[in-house]
PDB file of C-alpha atoms and ligand atoms in Angstrom:
ATOM      1  CA  MET A   1       6.804  10.707   5.535  1.00  0.00           C
ATOM      2  CA  LYS A   2       5.573  10.922   1.752  1.00  0.00           C
ATOM      3  CA  ARG A   3       8.799  12.680   1.026  1.00  0.00           C
ATOM      4  CA  VAL A   4      10.933   9.665   2.262  1.00  0.00           C
ATOM      5  CA  ARG A   5       8.537   7.129  -0.031  1.00  0.00           C
ATOM      6  CA  TYR A   6       8.950   9.301  -3.129  1.00  0.00           C
ATOM      7  CA  TRP A   7      12.953   9.156  -2.562  1.00  0.00           C
ATOM      8  CA  SER A   8      12.740   5.561  -1.943  1.00  0.00           C
ATOM      9  CA  VAL A   9      10.890   5.356  -5.396  1.00  0.00           C
ATOM     10  CA  LYS A  10      13.640   7.055  -7.430  1.00  0.00           C
ATOM     11  CA  ASN A  11      15.946   4.956  -6.013  1.00  0.00           C
ATOM     12  CA  ALA A  12      14.084   2.115  -6.009  1.00  0.00           C
ATOM     13  CA  ARG A  13      17.131   0.321  -8.459  1.00  0.00           C
ATOM     14  CA  TRP A  14      19.737  -0.228  -5.594  1.00  0.00           C
ATOM     15  CA  LEU A  15      17.165  -0.459  -2.901  1.00  0.00           C
ATOM     16  CA  ARG A  16      15.959  -3.350  -4.639  1.00  0.00           C
ATOM     17  CA  LEU A  17      19.404  -4.624  -5.030  1.00  0.00           C
ATOM     18  CA  ILE A  18      19.873  -4.275  -1.333  1.00  0.00           C
ATOM     19  CA  TYR A  19      16.381  -5.934  -0.523  1.00  0.00           C
ATOM     20  CA  GLN A  20      17.894  -9.200  -2.466  1.00  0.00           C
ATOM     21  CA  GLY A  21      20.821  -8.776  -0.875  1.00  0.00           C
ATOM     22  CA  LEU A  22      19.343  -9.138   2.224  1.00  0.00           C
ATOM     23  CA  GLU A  23      17.025 -11.905   0.992  1.00  0.00           C
ATOM     24  CA  ASN A  24      19.801 -13.737   0.133  1.00  0.00           C
ATOM     25  CA  CYS A  25      21.591 -13.540   3.216  1.00  0.00           C
ATOM     26  CA  LEU A  26      18.540 -14.500   5.654  1.00  0.00           C
ATOM     27  CA  VAL A  27      17.556 -17.673   3.360  1.00  0.00           C
ATOM     28  CA  ALA A  28      21.511 -18.051   4.195  1.00  0.00           C
ATOM     29  CA  LEU A  29      20.810 -18.226   7.643  1.00  0.00           C
ATOM     30  CA  HIS A  30      17.491 -20.627   7.420  1.00  0.00           C
ATOM     31  CA  PRO A  31      19.547 -23.198   9.448  1.00  0.00           C
ATOM     32  CA  ILE A  32      20.011 -21.343  12.476  1.00  0.00           C
ATOM     33  CA  PHE A  33      16.625 -19.906  12.292  1.00  0.00           C
ATOM     34  CA  ILE A  34      15.190 -23.292  12.085  1.00  0.00           C
ATOM     35  CA  ARG A  35      17.054 -24.274  15.805  1.00  0.00           C
ATOM     36  CA  LEU A  36      15.720 -20.794  17.044  1.00  0.00           C
ATOM     37  CA  GLY A  37      12.390 -21.347  16.093  1.00  0.00           C
ATOM     38  CA  TYR A  38      10.728 -18.706  13.894  1.00  0.00           C
ATOM     39  CA  SER A  39       7.487 -18.103  15.543  1.00  0.00           C
ATOM     40  CA  ARG A  40      10.372 -16.694  18.341  1.00  0.00           C
ATOM     41  CA  LEU A  41      12.134 -14.683  16.096  1.00  0.00           C
ATOM     42  CA  ASP A  42       9.030 -13.443  13.994  1.00  0.00           C
ATOM     43  CA  ARG A  43       8.280 -10.803  16.998  1.00  0.00           C
ATOM     44  CA  VAL A  44      11.618  -9.387  16.618  1.00  0.00           C
ATOM     45  CA  PHE A  45      11.965  -9.374  13.318  1.00  0.00           C
ATOM     46  CA  ALA A  46       8.429  -7.663  12.344  1.00  0.00           C
ATOM     47  CA  ALA A  47       9.972  -4.674  14.934  1.00  0.00           C
ATOM     48  CA  VAL A  48      12.907  -4.016  12.902  1.00  0.00           C
ATOM     49  CA  GLU A  49      10.777  -4.580   9.960  1.00  0.00           C
ATOM     50  CA  LYS A  50       8.429  -1.796  10.914  1.00  0.00           C
ATOM     51  CA  LEU A  51      11.304   0.947  11.681  1.00  0.00           C
ATOM     52  CA  PHE A  52      13.211   0.275   8.757  1.00  0.00           C
ATOM     53  CA  LYS A  53      10.087  -0.084   6.058  1.00  0.00           C
ATOM     54  CA  GLY A  54       8.077   2.065   7.717  1.00  0.00           C
ATOM     55  CA  PHE A  55      10.826   5.109   7.327  1.00  0.00           C
ATOM     56  CA  LEU A  56      11.836   4.267   3.764  1.00  0.00           C
ATOM     57  CA  PHE A  57       8.389   3.206   2.157  1.00  0.00           C
ATOM     58  CA  ASP A  58       5.533   3.729   4.491  1.00  0.00           C
ATOM     59  CA  SER A  59       4.904   0.844   4.913  1.00  0.00           C
ATOM     60  CA  LYS A  60       1.859  -0.531   7.020  1.00  0.00           C
ATOM     61  CA  SER A  61       3.660  -3.997   8.384  1.00  0.00           C
ATOM     62  CA  CYS A  62       1.311  -6.069   6.477  1.00  0.00           C
ATOM     63  CA  GLY A  63       3.005  -9.263   6.816  1.00  0.00           C
ATOM     64  CA  GLN A  64       3.366  -9.918   2.807  1.00  0.00           C
ATOM     65  CA  CYS A  65       5.486  -7.625   1.515  1.00  0.00           C
ATOM     66  CA  THR A  66       5.181  -6.606  -2.183  1.00  0.00           C
ATOM     67  CA  LEU A  67       8.196  -4.315  -2.787  1.00  0.00           C
ATOM     68  CA  SER A  68      10.162  -5.720  -5.180  1.00  0.00           C
ATOM     69  CA  GLU A  69       6.987  -6.673  -7.205  1.00  0.00           C
ATOM     70  CA  THR A  70       5.522  -3.084  -6.981  1.00  0.00           C
ATOM     71  CA  GLY A  71       8.704  -0.460  -7.928  1.00  0.00           C
ATOM     72  CA  MET A  72       9.857  -0.232  -4.087  1.00  0.00           C
ATOM     73  CA  ALA A  73       5.790   1.545  -3.547  1.00  0.00           C
ATOM     74  CA  CYS A  74       4.005   0.233  -0.614  1.00  0.00           C
ATOM     75  CA  PRO A  75       0.422  -0.361  -2.063  1.00  0.00           C
ATOM     76  CA  MET A  76      -0.814  -0.119   1.116  1.00  0.00           C
ATOM     77  CA  ASN A  77      -0.520   3.321   0.915  1.00  0.00           C
ATOM     78  CA  CYS A  78      -3.569   3.177  -1.666  1.00  0.00           C
ATOM     79  CA  PRO A  79      -6.238   4.602   0.010  1.00  0.00           C
ATOM     80  CA  LYS A  80      -8.126   1.371  -0.991  1.00  0.00           C
ATOM     81  CA  SER A  81      -4.933  -0.833  -0.268  1.00  0.00           C
ATOM     82  CA  LEU A  82      -5.312  -1.966  -3.754  1.00  0.00           C
ATOM     83  CA  ARG A  83      -2.848  -5.096  -4.205  1.00  0.00           C
ATOM     84  CA  ASN A  84      -3.316  -4.293  -8.105  1.00  0.00           C
ATOM     85  CA  GLY A  85      -4.013  -1.097  -9.474  1.00  0.00           C
ATOM     86  CA  PRO A  86      -4.310   1.827 -10.199  1.00  0.00           C
ATOM     87  CA  CYS A  87      -8.015   1.999  -9.936  1.00  0.00           C
ATOM     88  CA  GLY A  88      -9.938   4.362 -12.382  1.00  0.00           C
ATOM     89  CA  GLY A  89      -9.729   7.424 -10.542  1.00  0.00           C
ATOM     90  CA  VAL A  90      -6.286   8.588 -11.200  1.00  0.00           C
ATOM     91  CA  ARG A  91      -6.014  12.322 -11.791  1.00  0.00           C
ATOM     92  CA  ALA A  92      -4.624  14.120 -15.060  1.00  0.00           C
ATOM     93  CA  ASN A  93      -1.883  15.510 -12.720  1.00  0.00           C
ATOM     94  CA  GLY A  94      -1.280  11.520 -11.937  1.00  0.00           C
ATOM     95  CA  ASN A  95      -2.195  12.475  -8.372  1.00  0.00           C
ATOM     96  CA  CYS A  96      -4.904  10.009  -5.817  1.00  0.00           C
ATOM     97  CA  GLU A  97      -8.747  10.587  -6.175  1.00  0.00           C
ATOM     98  CA  VAL A  98      -8.927  10.018  -2.532  1.00  0.00           C
ATOM     99  CA  GLU A  99      -5.905  12.003  -1.300  1.00  0.00           C
ATOM    100  CA  PRO A 100      -5.352  14.778  -3.855  1.00  0.00           C
ATOM    101  CA  ASN A 101      -2.136  15.896  -2.681  1.00  0.00           C
ATOM    102  CA  MET A 102      -0.677  11.938  -2.989  1.00  0.00           C
ATOM    103  CA  VAL A 103       0.679  10.884  -6.577  1.00  0.00           C
ATOM    104  CA  CYS A 104      -1.294   7.802  -6.896  1.00  0.00           C
ATOM    105  CA  VAL A 105       0.553   4.994  -5.351  1.00  0.00           C
ATOM    106  CA  TRP A 106       0.474   2.910  -8.521  1.00  0.00           C
ATOM    107  CA  VAL A 107       2.044   5.648 -10.748  1.00  0.00           C
ATOM    108  CA  THR A 108       4.808   6.122  -8.229  1.00  0.00           C
ATOM    109  CA  SER A 109       5.045   1.752  -8.546  1.00  0.00           C
ATOM    110  CA  TRP A 110       5.107   2.277 -12.747  1.00  0.00           C
ATOM    111  CA  GLN A 111       8.066   4.852 -12.106  1.00  0.00           C
ATOM    112  CA  GLY A 112       9.418   2.843  -9.584  1.00  0.00           C
ATOM    113  CA  HIS A 113       9.447  -0.404 -12.324  1.00  0.00           C
ATOM    114  CA  GLN A 114      11.168   1.546 -14.891  1.00  0.00           C
ATOM    115  CA  ARG A 115      13.858   2.714 -13.123  1.00  0.00           C
ATOM    116  CA  ILE A 116      14.621  -1.017 -11.775  1.00  0.00           C
ATOM    117  CA  GLY A 117      14.393  -2.083 -15.346  1.00  0.00           C
ATOM    118  CA  ASN A 118      12.253  -4.560 -16.800  1.00  0.00           C
ATOM    119  CA  PRO A 119       9.541  -3.177 -15.769  1.00  0.00           C
ATOM    120  CA  VAL A 120       6.458  -5.016 -17.672  1.00  0.00           C
ATOM    121  CA  ALA A 121       7.863  -8.577 -16.134  1.00  0.00           C
ATOM    122  CA  SER A 122       6.947  -7.627 -12.254  1.00  0.00           C
ATOM    123  CA  ILE A 123       4.469  -5.317 -12.657  1.00  0.00           C
ATOM    124  CA  GLN A 124       2.319  -7.657 -14.567  1.00  0.00           C
ATOM    125  CA  VAL A 125       1.945 -10.377 -11.573  1.00  0.00           C
ATOM    126  CA  ILE A 126      -0.949 -10.699 -10.061  1.00  0.00           C
ATOM    127  CA  GLN A 127      -0.835  -9.886  -6.240  1.00  0.00           C
ATOM    128  CA  ALA A 128      -3.474 -11.855  -3.884  1.00  0.00           C
ATOM    129  CA  PRO A 129      -5.413  -9.875  -2.042  1.00  0.00           C
ATOM    130  CA  VAL A 130      -4.095  -8.994   1.260  1.00  0.00           C
ATOM    131  CA  ASP A 131      -4.765 -11.124   4.300  1.00  0.00           C
ATOM    132  CA  LEU A 132      -5.049  -9.118   7.476  1.00  0.00           C
ATOM    133  CA  ARG A 133      -4.338 -12.182   9.628  1.00  0.00           C
ATOM    134  CA  LEU A 134      -0.217 -11.670   8.691  1.00  0.00           C
ATOM    135  CA  LYS A 135      -0.612  -8.222   9.919  1.00  0.00           C
ATOM    136  CA  GLY A 136       1.901  -7.385  12.069  1.00  0.00           C
ATOM    137  CA  SER A 137       4.490 -10.025  11.234  1.00  0.00           C
ATOM    138  CA  SER A 138       7.457 -10.182   9.730  1.00  0.00           C
ATOM    139  CA  ALA A 139       7.526 -10.635   5.671  1.00  0.00           C
ATOM    140  CA  TRP A 140      10.782 -11.052   5.600  1.00  0.00           C
ATOM    141  CA  LEU A 141      11.303 -14.110   7.367  1.00  0.00           C
ATOM    142  CA  ARG A 142       7.778 -15.099   5.485  1.00  0.00           C
ATOM    143  CA  ALA A 143       9.813 -14.792   1.964  1.00  0.00           C
ATOM    144  CA  VAL A 144      12.825 -16.804   3.725  1.00  0.00           C
ATOM    145  CA  ARG A 145      10.299 -19.629   3.807  1.00  0.00           C
ATOM    146  CA  LYS A 146       8.855 -19.139   0.427  1.00  0.00           C
ATOM    147  CA  ARG A 147      11.951 -19.400  -0.555  1.00  0.00           C
ATOM    148  CA  ILE A 148      13.055 -22.495   0.702  1.00  0.00           C
ATOM    149  CA  GLY A 149       9.824 -23.881   0.102  1.00  0.00           C
ATOM    150  CA  ALA A 150       8.074 -24.418   3.375  1.00  0.00           C
ATOM    151  CA  SER A 151       4.498 -24.940   3.585  1.00  0.00           C
ATOM    152  CA  ASP A 152       3.156 -22.457   5.805  1.00  0.00           C
ATOM    153  CA  ALA A 153       4.713 -19.443   4.128  1.00  0.00           C
TER     154      ALA A 153
HETATM  155  S1  SF4 B   1      -5.914   6.604  -7.397  1.00  0.00           S
HETATM  156 FE1  SF4 B   1      -4.149   5.079  -7.359  1.00  0.00          FE
HETATM  157  S2  SF4 B   1      -3.791   5.493  -5.225  1.00  0.00           S
HETATM  158 FE2  SF4 B   1      -5.708   6.395  -5.551  1.00  0.00          FE
HETATM  159  S3  SF4 B   1      -7.197   5.146  -4.804  1.00  0.00           S
HETATM  160 FE3  SF4 B   1      -6.945   4.765  -6.979  1.00  0.00          FE
HETATM  161  S4  SF4 B   1      -5.074   3.445  -7.129  1.00  0.00           S
HETATM  162 FE4  SF4 B   1      -5.233   4.056  -4.868  1.00  0.00          FE
END
């Protein structure tokens, strides 16, 4: 829902803090995840993420979450699925050239960055192209594996 998505960007600062706290908790649980098996947990986590991120961010469950780097705005809501935006078609009022009734995802991303503070640093991170093979998998568990340096993250 667009209204909730815009609200999330308006509250990007504390939502990102919650996100970082959650990630730290999940990293601390890594030894338990190893014992239970990441592949077995993936479906459960993906379902929780779909519910939570789908409601707050209109997440498309791409499995490669960039919310912390994109001002808590999901880039998959861009009709062109641009992971590094905006394109050259942003309207003068800040709306999308493809969906005139929607604020350009990258305009909201920039607004979210400004609310988080230090906006330039993370928005300048070049995001990798989306890997469609990861769609529907857990981005949170992938982030944990990335933090602990697993090669398959
Ligand atoms: S205007 Fe923004 S949201 Fe629309 S296609 Fe371009 S980058 Fe994507």
